[in-house]
PDB file of C-alpha atoms and ligand atoms in Angstrom:
ATOM      1  CA  MET A 276      11.131 -14.873  -5.189  1.00  0.00           C
ATOM      2  CA  ARG A 277       8.958 -12.277  -3.866  1.00  0.00           C
ATOM      3  CA  GLN A 278      11.489  -8.593  -4.221  1.00  0.00           C
ATOM      4  CA  PRO A 279      10.370  -6.893  -1.502  1.00  0.00           C
ATOM      5  CA  LEU A 280       8.705  -3.779  -2.356  1.00  0.00           C
ATOM      6  CA  VAL A 281       8.898  -0.715   0.414  1.00  0.00           C
ATOM      7  CA  VAL A 282       5.879   1.966  -0.846  1.00  0.00           C
ATOM      8  CA  GLY A 283       6.315   5.358   1.239  1.00  0.00           C
ATOM      9  CA  ASN A 284       1.986   6.873   1.816  1.00  0.00           C
ATOM     10  CA  TRP A 285       2.910  10.529   1.993  1.00  0.00           C
ATOM     11  CA  LYS A 286      -0.945  11.054   2.801  1.00  0.00           C
ATOM     12  CA  MET A 287      -2.180  14.433   2.554  1.00  0.00           C
ATOM     13  CA  ASN A 288       1.682  16.249   3.415  1.00  0.00           C
ATOM     14  CA  GLY A 289       4.169  18.464   2.062  1.00  0.00           C
ATOM     15  CA  SER A 290       4.613  21.080  -0.783  1.00  0.00           C
ATOM     16  CA  LEU A 291       5.793  21.530  -4.320  1.00  0.00           C
ATOM     17  CA  LYS A 292       9.149  22.941  -2.377  1.00  0.00           C
ATOM     18  CA  GLN A 293       9.272  19.803  -0.270  1.00  0.00           C
ATOM     19  CA  THR A 294       8.706  17.292  -3.264  1.00  0.00           C
ATOM     20  CA  SER A 295      11.378  18.098  -4.829  1.00  0.00           C
ATOM     21  CA  GLU A 296      13.735  18.016  -1.517  1.00  0.00           C
ATOM     22  CA  LEU A 297      12.463  14.681  -0.936  1.00  0.00           C
ATOM     23  CA  LEU A 298      12.583  12.609  -3.657  1.00  0.00           C
ATOM     24  CA  GLY A 299      15.729  14.214  -4.118  1.00  0.00           C
ATOM     25  CA  SER A 300      17.707  13.395  -0.909  1.00  0.00           C
ATOM     26  CA  ILE A 301      16.062   9.629  -0.415  1.00  0.00           C
ATOM     27  CA  ASP A 302      16.418   9.261  -4.896  1.00  0.00           C
ATOM     28  CA  ASP A 303      20.735  10.348  -3.199  1.00  0.00           C
ATOM     29  CA  ASN A 304      21.095   7.030  -1.083  1.00  0.00           C
ATOM     30  CA  ILE A 305      19.079   4.255  -2.948  1.00  0.00           C
ATOM     31  CA  SER A 306      20.703   2.581  -5.599  1.00  0.00           C
ATOM     32  CA  ASP A 307      19.015   0.610  -8.725  1.00  0.00           C
ATOM     33  CA  LYS A 308      21.472  -2.653  -6.829  1.00  0.00           C
ATOM     34  CA  MET A 309      19.093  -2.536  -3.629  1.00  0.00           C
ATOM     35  CA  ALA A 310      17.900  -5.498  -3.140  1.00  0.00           C
ATOM     36  CA  CYS A 311      14.025  -4.123  -2.946  1.00  0.00           C
ATOM     37  CA  GLU A 312      12.114  -2.229  -5.015  1.00  0.00           C
ATOM     38  CA  VAL A 313      10.800   1.759  -3.679  1.00  0.00           C
ATOM     39  CA  GLY A 314       8.251   3.746  -4.704  1.00  0.00           C
ATOM     40  CA  VAL A 315       6.468   6.937  -3.046  1.00  0.00           C
ATOM     41  CA  CYS A 316       2.225   7.518  -3.313  1.00  0.00           C
ATOM     42  CA  VAL A 317       2.137  11.244  -3.020  1.00  0.00           C
ATOM     43  CA  PRO A 318      -1.204  13.333  -3.437  1.00  0.00           C
ATOM     44  CA  PHE A 319      -2.908  14.325  -6.437  1.00  0.00           C
ATOM     45  CA  VAL A 320      -1.151  17.480  -7.262  1.00  0.00           C
ATOM     46  CA  TYR A 321       2.496  16.937  -7.228  1.00  0.00           C
ATOM     47  CA  LEU A 322       2.390  13.827  -8.910  1.00  0.00           C
ATOM     48  CA  ALA A 323       3.840  15.006 -12.442  1.00  0.00           C
ATOM     49  CA  ALA A 324       6.483  17.452 -10.668  1.00  0.00           C
ATOM     50  CA  ALA A 325       7.527  13.577  -8.795  1.00  0.00           C
ATOM     51  CA  VAL A 326       7.835  12.313 -12.399  1.00  0.00           C
ATOM     52  CA  GLN A 327       9.178  15.217 -13.715  1.00  0.00           C
ATOM     53  CA  ALA A 328      12.641  14.698 -10.904  1.00  0.00           C
ATOM     54  CA  LYS A 329      13.036  11.479 -12.276  1.00  0.00           C
ATOM     55  CA  THR A 330      14.120   9.626  -9.486  1.00  0.00           C
ATOM     56  CA  LYS A 331      14.669   5.707  -8.841  1.00  0.00           C
ATOM     57  CA  LEU A 332      11.801   5.566  -7.079  1.00  0.00           C
ATOM     58  CA  ALA A 333       7.916   5.100  -8.434  1.00  0.00           C
ATOM     59  CA  ILE A 334       5.804   7.517  -7.849  1.00  0.00           C
ATOM     60  CA  GLY A 335       2.547   6.111  -7.191  1.00  0.00           C
ATOM     61  CA  ALA A 336      -0.938   7.808  -6.328  1.00  0.00           C
ATOM     62  CA  GLN A 337      -2.827   7.673  -2.791  1.00  0.00           C
ATOM     63  CA  THR A 338      -6.876   6.956  -4.190  1.00  0.00           C
ATOM     64  CA  VAL A 339      -8.223   6.716  -7.416  1.00  0.00           C
ATOM     65  CA  SER A 340     -11.804   7.552  -9.725  1.00  0.00           C
ATOM     66  CA  GLU A 341     -13.557   3.814 -10.001  1.00  0.00           C
ATOM     67  CA  TYR A 342     -15.124   6.029 -13.024  1.00  0.00           C
ATOM     68  CA  GLU A 343     -13.483   6.783 -16.304  1.00  0.00           C
ATOM     69  CA  ALA A 344     -14.169  10.062 -17.078  1.00  0.00           C
ATOM     70  CA  GLY A 345     -17.513  12.635 -17.694  1.00  0.00           C
ATOM     71  CA  ALA A 346     -18.945  14.243 -14.820  1.00  0.00           C
ATOM     72  CA  TYR A 347     -17.769  13.616 -11.975  1.00  0.00           C
ATOM     73  CA  THR A 348     -16.199  16.475  -9.778  1.00  0.00           C
ATOM     74  CA  GLY A 349     -13.146  16.386  -7.919  1.00  0.00           C
ATOM     75  CA  GLU A 350     -12.190  12.733  -8.994  1.00  0.00           C
ATOM     76  CA  VAL A 351      -9.071  11.872 -11.081  1.00  0.00           C
ATOM     77  CA  SER A 352      -9.382   8.911 -12.603  1.00  0.00           C
ATOM     78  CA  ALA A 353      -6.706   6.055 -13.561  1.00  0.00           C
ATOM     79  CA  MET A 354      -6.406   7.168 -16.960  1.00  0.00           C
ATOM     80  CA  MET A 355      -5.404  10.326 -15.553  1.00  0.00           C
ATOM     81  CA  LEU A 356      -3.268   9.043 -13.505  1.00  0.00           C
ATOM     82  CA  ALA A 357      -1.466   6.384 -15.967  1.00  0.00           C
ATOM     83  CA  ASP A 358      -1.005   9.986 -18.349  1.00  0.00           C
ATOM     84  CA  VAL A 359       0.995  11.619 -15.766  1.00  0.00           C
ATOM     85  CA  GLY A 360       3.605   8.655 -15.790  1.00  0.00           C
ATOM     86  CA  CYS A 361       1.785   7.002 -12.252  1.00  0.00           C
ATOM     87  CA  GLN A 362       2.526   3.639 -11.521  1.00  0.00           C
ATOM     88  CA  TRP A 363       1.470   2.489  -8.246  1.00  0.00           C
ATOM     89  CA  VAL A 364      -2.157   3.176  -6.796  1.00  0.00           C
ATOM     90  CA  LEU A 365      -3.203   3.223  -3.011  1.00  0.00           C
ATOM     91  CA  VAL A 366      -6.701   1.961  -3.182  1.00  0.00           C
ATOM     92  CA  GLY A 367      -9.006   1.297   0.093  1.00  0.00           C
ATOM     93  CA  HIS A 368      -6.319   2.365   2.734  1.00  0.00           C
ATOM     94  CA  SER A 369      -8.421   2.862   6.620  1.00  0.00           C
ATOM     95  CA  GLU A 370      -8.208   6.531   6.145  1.00  0.00           C
ATOM     96  CA  ARG A 371     -10.736   5.990   2.648  1.00  0.00           C
ATOM     97  CA  ARG A 372     -12.360   3.572   3.801  1.00  0.00           C
ATOM     98  CA  VAL A 373     -12.766   5.279   7.454  1.00  0.00           C
ATOM     99  CA  LEU A 374     -13.180   8.870   6.935  1.00  0.00           C
ATOM    100  CA  PHE A 375     -14.590   8.772   3.274  1.00  0.00           C
ATOM    101  CA  GLY A 376     -17.304   6.156   3.632  1.00  0.00           C
ATOM    102  CA  GLU A 377     -15.823   3.838   0.629  1.00  0.00           C
ATOM    103  CA  GLN A 378     -17.056   0.359   0.973  1.00  0.00           C
ATOM    104  CA  ASP A 379     -15.318  -3.332  -0.316  1.00  0.00           C
ATOM    105  CA  GLN A 380     -17.975  -2.804  -3.869  1.00  0.00           C
ATOM    106  CA  PRO A 381     -16.764   0.795  -5.109  1.00  0.00           C
ATOM    107  CA  LEU A 382     -12.904  -0.751  -3.589  1.00  0.00           C
ATOM    108  CA  LEU A 383     -13.520  -3.737  -6.480  1.00  0.00           C
ATOM    109  CA  ALA A 384     -14.441  -0.980  -9.028  1.00  0.00           C
ATOM    110  CA  LYS A 385     -11.434   1.133  -8.066  1.00  0.00           C
ATOM    111  CA  THR A 386      -9.114  -1.837  -8.637  1.00  0.00           C
ATOM    112  CA  LEU A 387     -10.864  -3.076 -11.704  1.00  0.00           C
ATOM    113  CA  ALA A 388      -9.983   0.299 -13.301  1.00  0.00           C
ATOM    114  CA  ALA A 389      -6.723   0.803 -11.724  1.00  0.00           C
ATOM    115  CA  GLN A 390      -5.849  -2.305 -13.885  1.00  0.00           C
ATOM    116  CA  GLN A 391      -7.419  -1.168 -16.841  1.00  0.00           C
ATOM    117  CA  ALA A 392      -5.362   1.712 -17.102  1.00  0.00           C
ATOM    118  CA  GLY A 393      -1.577  -0.487 -16.599  1.00  0.00           C
ATOM    119  CA  LEU A 394      -1.692   1.193 -13.331  1.00  0.00           C
ATOM    120  CA  VAL A 395      -0.729  -1.878  -9.745  1.00  0.00           C
ATOM    121  CA  PRO A 396      -3.085  -1.421  -7.021  1.00  0.00           C
ATOM    122  CA  ILE A 397      -1.969  -1.676  -3.713  1.00  0.00           C
ATOM    123  CA  TYR A 398      -4.810  -2.943  -1.993  1.00  0.00           C
ATOM    124  CA  CYS A 399      -5.626  -2.117   1.763  1.00  0.00           C
ATOM    125  CA  VAL A 400      -7.603  -4.291   4.365  1.00  0.00           C
ATOM    126  CA  GLY A 401      -6.872  -4.061   7.991  1.00  0.00           C
ATOM    127  CA  GLU A 402      -8.663  -4.522  11.211  1.00  0.00           C
ATOM    128  CA  SER A 403     -10.056  -1.693  13.296  1.00  0.00           C
ATOM    129  CA  GLU A 404      -8.915  -1.426  17.077  1.00  0.00           C
ATOM    130  CA  VAL A 405     -12.513  -2.751  18.327  1.00  0.00           C
ATOM    131  CA  GLN A 406     -12.055  -5.368  15.903  1.00  0.00           C
ATOM    132  CA  TYR A 407      -8.577  -6.323  17.790  1.00  0.00           C
ATOM    133  CA  LYS A 408     -10.098  -5.883  21.045  1.00  0.00           C
ATOM    134  CA  ALA A 409     -13.114  -8.399  20.248  1.00  0.00           C
ATOM    135  CA  GLY A 410     -10.909 -10.817  18.370  1.00  0.00           C
ATOM    136  CA  ASP A 411     -12.154 -10.264  14.959  1.00  0.00           C
ATOM    137  CA  THR A 412      -8.935  -9.795  13.128  1.00  0.00           C
ATOM    138  CA  PHE A 413      -8.871 -12.955  10.689  1.00  0.00           C
ATOM    139  CA  LYS A 414     -13.314 -12.607  10.453  1.00  0.00           C
ATOM    140  CA  VAL A 415     -12.357  -9.144   9.275  1.00  0.00           C
ATOM    141  CA  ILE A 416      -9.451  -9.811   6.806  1.00  0.00           C
ATOM    142  CA  LYS A 417     -11.293 -12.723   5.668  1.00  0.00           C
ATOM    143  CA  GLN A 418     -14.353 -11.160   4.429  1.00  0.00           C
ATOM    144  CA  GLN A 419     -12.128  -8.096   2.563  1.00  0.00           C
ATOM    145  CA  VAL A 420      -9.945 -10.350   1.179  1.00  0.00           C
ATOM    146  CA  ASN A 421     -12.688 -12.063  -0.026  1.00  0.00           C
ATOM    147  CA  SER A 422     -15.149  -9.297  -1.540  1.00  0.00           C
ATOM    148  CA  LEU A 423     -11.940  -8.893  -3.592  1.00  0.00           C
ATOM    149  CA  LEU A 424     -10.967 -12.563  -4.634  1.00  0.00           C
ATOM    150  CA  ALA A 425     -14.909 -12.866  -5.483  1.00  0.00           C
ATOM    151  CA  ASP A 426     -14.410 -10.632  -8.786  1.00  0.00           C
ATOM    152  CA  SER A 427     -12.604 -13.176 -11.305  1.00  0.00           C
ATOM    153  CA  ALA A 428     -11.472  -9.984 -13.114  1.00  0.00           C
ATOM    154  CA  VAL A 429      -9.377  -8.668 -11.099  1.00  0.00           C
ATOM    155  CA  ASP A 430      -5.902  -9.446 -12.234  1.00  0.00           C
ATOM    156  CA  LEU A 431      -3.881 -10.656  -9.115  1.00  0.00           C
ATOM    157  CA  SER A 432      -0.783 -10.937 -11.470  1.00  0.00           C
ATOM    158  CA  ARG A 433      -0.997  -6.763 -10.926  1.00  0.00           C
ATOM    159  CA  LEU A 434      -1.817  -6.828  -7.865  1.00  0.00           C
ATOM    160  CA  VAL A 435       0.000  -5.456  -4.475  1.00  0.00           C
ATOM    161  CA  LEU A 436      -2.112  -6.431  -1.049  1.00  0.00           C
ATOM    162  CA  ALA A 437      -1.119  -4.381   2.217  1.00  0.00           C
ATOM    163  CA  TYR A 438      -1.835  -5.643   5.399  1.00  0.00           C
ATOM    164  CA  GLU A 439      -2.205  -2.725   8.138  1.00  0.00           C
ATOM    165  CA  PRO A 440      -3.976  -3.483  11.686  1.00  0.00           C
ATOM    166  CA  VAL A 441      -5.994   0.753  12.081  1.00  0.00           C
ATOM    167  CA  TRP A 442      -5.063   0.346  15.399  1.00  0.00           C
ATOM    168  CA  ALA A 443      -1.406   0.586  14.689  1.00  0.00           C
ATOM    169  CA  ILE A 444      -1.542   3.521  12.052  1.00  0.00           C
ATOM    170  CA  GLY A 445       0.340   6.523  12.950  1.00  0.00           C
ATOM    171  CA  THR A 446      -0.371   5.557  16.476  1.00  0.00           C
ATOM    172  CA  GLY A 447       3.578   4.395  17.572  1.00  0.00           C
ATOM    173  CA  LEU A 448       1.919   0.908  18.000  1.00  0.00           C
ATOM    174  CA  THR A 449       3.140  -2.214  15.451  1.00  0.00           C
ATOM    175  CA  ALA A 450       1.724  -6.031  15.327  1.00  0.00           C
ATOM    176  CA  THR A 451       3.977  -8.013  16.761  1.00  0.00           C
ATOM    177  CA  PRO A 452       6.667  -9.796  14.103  1.00  0.00           C
ATOM    178  CA  ASP A 453       4.368 -12.780  14.480  1.00  0.00           C
ATOM    179  CA  GLU A 454       0.876 -11.350  14.847  1.00  0.00           C
ATOM    180  CA  ALA A 455       1.479  -9.750  11.268  1.00  0.00           C
ATOM    181  CA  GLN A 456       3.289 -13.159  10.088  1.00  0.00           C
ATOM    182  CA  LYS A 457       0.292 -15.116  11.183  1.00  0.00           C
ATOM    183  CA  VAL A 458      -2.417 -11.886   9.748  1.00  0.00           C
ATOM    184  CA  HIS A 459       0.232 -12.316   6.204  1.00  0.00           C
ATOM    185  CA  ALA A 460       0.240 -15.875   6.040  1.00  0.00           C
ATOM    186  CA  PHE A 461      -3.518 -15.794   6.557  1.00  0.00           C
ATOM    187  CA  ILE A 462      -4.187 -13.547   3.453  1.00  0.00           C
ATOM    188  CA  ARG A 463      -1.812 -15.825   1.601  1.00  0.00           C
ATOM    189  CA  GLN A 464      -4.180 -18.738   1.986  1.00  0.00           C
ATOM    190  CA  LEU A 465      -7.162 -17.311   1.194  1.00  0.00           C
ATOM    191  CA  VAL A 466      -5.761 -15.771  -2.174  1.00  0.00           C
ATOM    192  CA  ALA A 467      -4.587 -19.958  -2.556  1.00  0.00           C
ATOM    193  CA  ALA A 468      -7.932 -20.899  -2.402  1.00  0.00           C
ATOM    194  CA  SER A 469      -8.551 -18.627  -6.542  1.00  0.00           C
ATOM    195  CA  SER A 470      -4.475 -19.512  -7.031  1.00  0.00           C
ATOM    196  CA  VAL A 471      -1.707 -21.793  -5.344  1.00  0.00           C
ATOM    197  CA  SER A 472       1.094 -20.284  -8.013  1.00  0.00           C
ATOM    198  CA  LEU A 473      -0.560 -16.709  -7.676  1.00  0.00           C
ATOM    199  CA  ALA A 474      -0.778 -16.444  -3.911  1.00  0.00           C
ATOM    200  CA  ALA A 475       3.210 -17.645  -3.702  1.00  0.00           C
ATOM    201  CA  LYS A 476       4.088 -14.394  -6.084  1.00  0.00           C
ATOM    202  CA  LEU A 477       1.718 -12.131  -4.575  1.00  0.00           C
ATOM    203  CA  ARG A 478       3.716  -9.382  -2.861  1.00  0.00           C
ATOM    204  CA  ILE A 479       2.136  -9.081   0.491  1.00  0.00           C
ATOM    205  CA  LEU A 480       3.309  -5.447   2.321  1.00  0.00           C
ATOM    206  CA  TYR A 481       2.705  -4.404   6.311  1.00  0.00           C
ATOM    207  CA  GLY A 482       1.843  -0.873   7.233  1.00  0.00           C
ATOM    208  CA  GLY A 483       1.163   0.975  10.872  1.00  0.00           C
ATOM    209  CA  SER A 484       4.304   2.428  12.727  1.00  0.00           C
ATOM    210  CA  VAL A 485       6.959   0.664  10.293  1.00  0.00           C
ATOM    211  CA  LYS A 486       9.978   3.071  11.634  1.00  0.00           C
ATOM    212  CA  ALA A 487      13.655   1.308  11.493  1.00  0.00           C
ATOM    213  CA  ASP A 488      14.380  -0.140  14.799  1.00  0.00           C
ATOM    214  CA  ASN A 489      11.183  -2.102  14.291  1.00  0.00           C
ATOM    215  CA  ALA A 490      11.325  -3.014  10.119  1.00  0.00           C
ATOM    216  CA  ALA A 491      14.040  -4.902  10.115  1.00  0.00           C
ATOM    217  CA  LEU A 492      12.048  -8.052  13.041  1.00  0.00           C
ATOM    218  CA  LEU A 493       9.235  -7.367  10.377  1.00  0.00           C
ATOM    219  CA  PHE A 494      10.822  -7.181   7.249  1.00  0.00           C
ATOM    220  CA  ALA A 495      12.030 -10.885   8.136  1.00  0.00           C
ATOM    221  CA  GLN A 496       8.943 -12.377   8.729  1.00  0.00           C
ATOM    222  CA  LYS A 497       8.434 -15.426   5.951  1.00  0.00           C
ATOM    223  CA  ASP A 498       4.798 -13.660   4.631  1.00  0.00           C
ATOM    224  CA  ILE A 499       5.680 -10.266   4.311  1.00  0.00           C
ATOM    225  CA  ASP A 500       7.308  -8.849   1.883  1.00  0.00           C
ATOM    226  CA  GLY A 501       7.641  -4.584   2.902  1.00  0.00           C
ATOM    227  CA  GLY A 502       6.371  -2.198   3.878  1.00  0.00           C
ATOM    228  CA  LEU A 503       3.865   0.985   3.179  1.00  0.00           C
ATOM    229  CA  ILE A 504       5.187   3.523   5.376  1.00  0.00           C
ATOM    230  CA  GLY A 505       2.880   6.760   6.730  1.00  0.00           C
ATOM    231  CA  GLY A 506       4.474   8.624   8.866  1.00  0.00           C
ATOM    232  CA  ALA A 507       8.342   7.817   8.559  1.00  0.00           C
ATOM    233  CA  SER A 508       7.922   8.230   4.735  1.00  0.00           C
ATOM    234  CA  LEU A 509       8.547  11.816   5.244  1.00  0.00           C
ATOM    235  CA  ASP A 510      11.897  11.665   6.812  1.00  0.00           C
ATOM    236  CA  ALA A 511      14.347  11.110   4.040  1.00  0.00           C
ATOM    237  CA  GLU A 512      16.888   9.814   6.461  1.00  0.00           C
ATOM    238  CA  ALA A 513      14.451   6.795   7.989  1.00  0.00           C
ATOM    239  CA  PHE A 514      12.468   6.492   4.910  1.00  0.00           C
ATOM    240  CA  ILE A 515      16.166   5.409   2.812  1.00  0.00           C
ATOM    241  CA  SER A 516      16.578   2.910   6.830  1.00  0.00           C
ATOM    242  CA  ILE A 517      13.791   1.135   6.286  1.00  0.00           C
ATOM    243  CA  CYS A 518      14.177   0.654   2.571  1.00  0.00           C
ATOM    244  CA  GLN A 519      17.750  -0.887   3.900  1.00  0.00           C
ATOM    245  CA  ARG A 520      16.542  -3.085   6.183  1.00  0.00           C
ATOM    246  CA  ALA A 521      13.675  -4.676   3.381  1.00  0.00           C
TER     247      ALA A 521
HETATM  248  P1  13P B 626       2.340   5.394   9.605  1.00  0.00           P
HETATM  249  O1  13P B 626       3.294   4.681   9.325  1.00  0.00           O
HETATM  250  O2  13P B 626       2.505   6.492   9.836  1.00  0.00           O
HETATM  251  O3  13P B 626       1.879   4.148  10.940  1.00  0.00           O
HETATM  252  O4  13P B 626       0.630   5.193   8.564  1.00  0.00           O
HETATM  253  C1  13P B 626       1.045   4.158   8.555  1.00  0.00           C
HETATM  254  C2  13P B 626      -0.411   4.287   6.484  1.00  0.00           C
HETATM  255  O5  13P B 626      -1.258   4.475   6.919  1.00  0.00           O
HETATM  256  C3  13P B 626       0.984   3.766   5.563  1.00  0.00           C
HETATM  257  O6  13P B 626      -0.708   4.090   4.358  1.00  0.00           O
END
């Protein structure tokens, strides 16, 4: 009953030319009949071009300002993203948390700003390598997910969660399907404490070194509803085959 979703996160990669070529190649190889929904999160400056390419892919941004408008040099508001035709936005990707110091409270504000503008936030959580090795995965995930659930203004029916163990991002390491499934089930359980029916409908994506050869087993897990794909989303062939696995 949950439609699988595969979202590419291009991070800070590409050019105008590559945006058009990559989107074109992906679009040529996905069909409306595919079981899974497909999106890509491209750098801000290429969003308008990506939307104007009029492909079957939903276009998303990689972050958003928590503020509505005004004197916030360099920021991009949720209204602006919606204005250029964006549908999704990543919130709280670990690279934003670790490299740019984004913390739970502003991430909540970003989530609300995105929803108010009609965007669907993809809210990312995940433990670091140190936390993983210390056996703190569930503790960290609980704290991150609960900080989102604590605000009743968050509309869980218009949100996607993504579990990305930080130690698996760009490293070639992945959580085993069983390990990932356990965390996904745990996340769903945390959401069920707010609403059982919304928890059952909520899509939870796995991210962290997902490739064509490990995607099928990960996506076969009961609580894994698709993937958030970094490196492999920059290669049309690899990305399409991951979409086919979903
Ligand atoms: P990789 O697929 O390159 O590990 O990146 C995952 C990611 O960060 C997606 O948001």
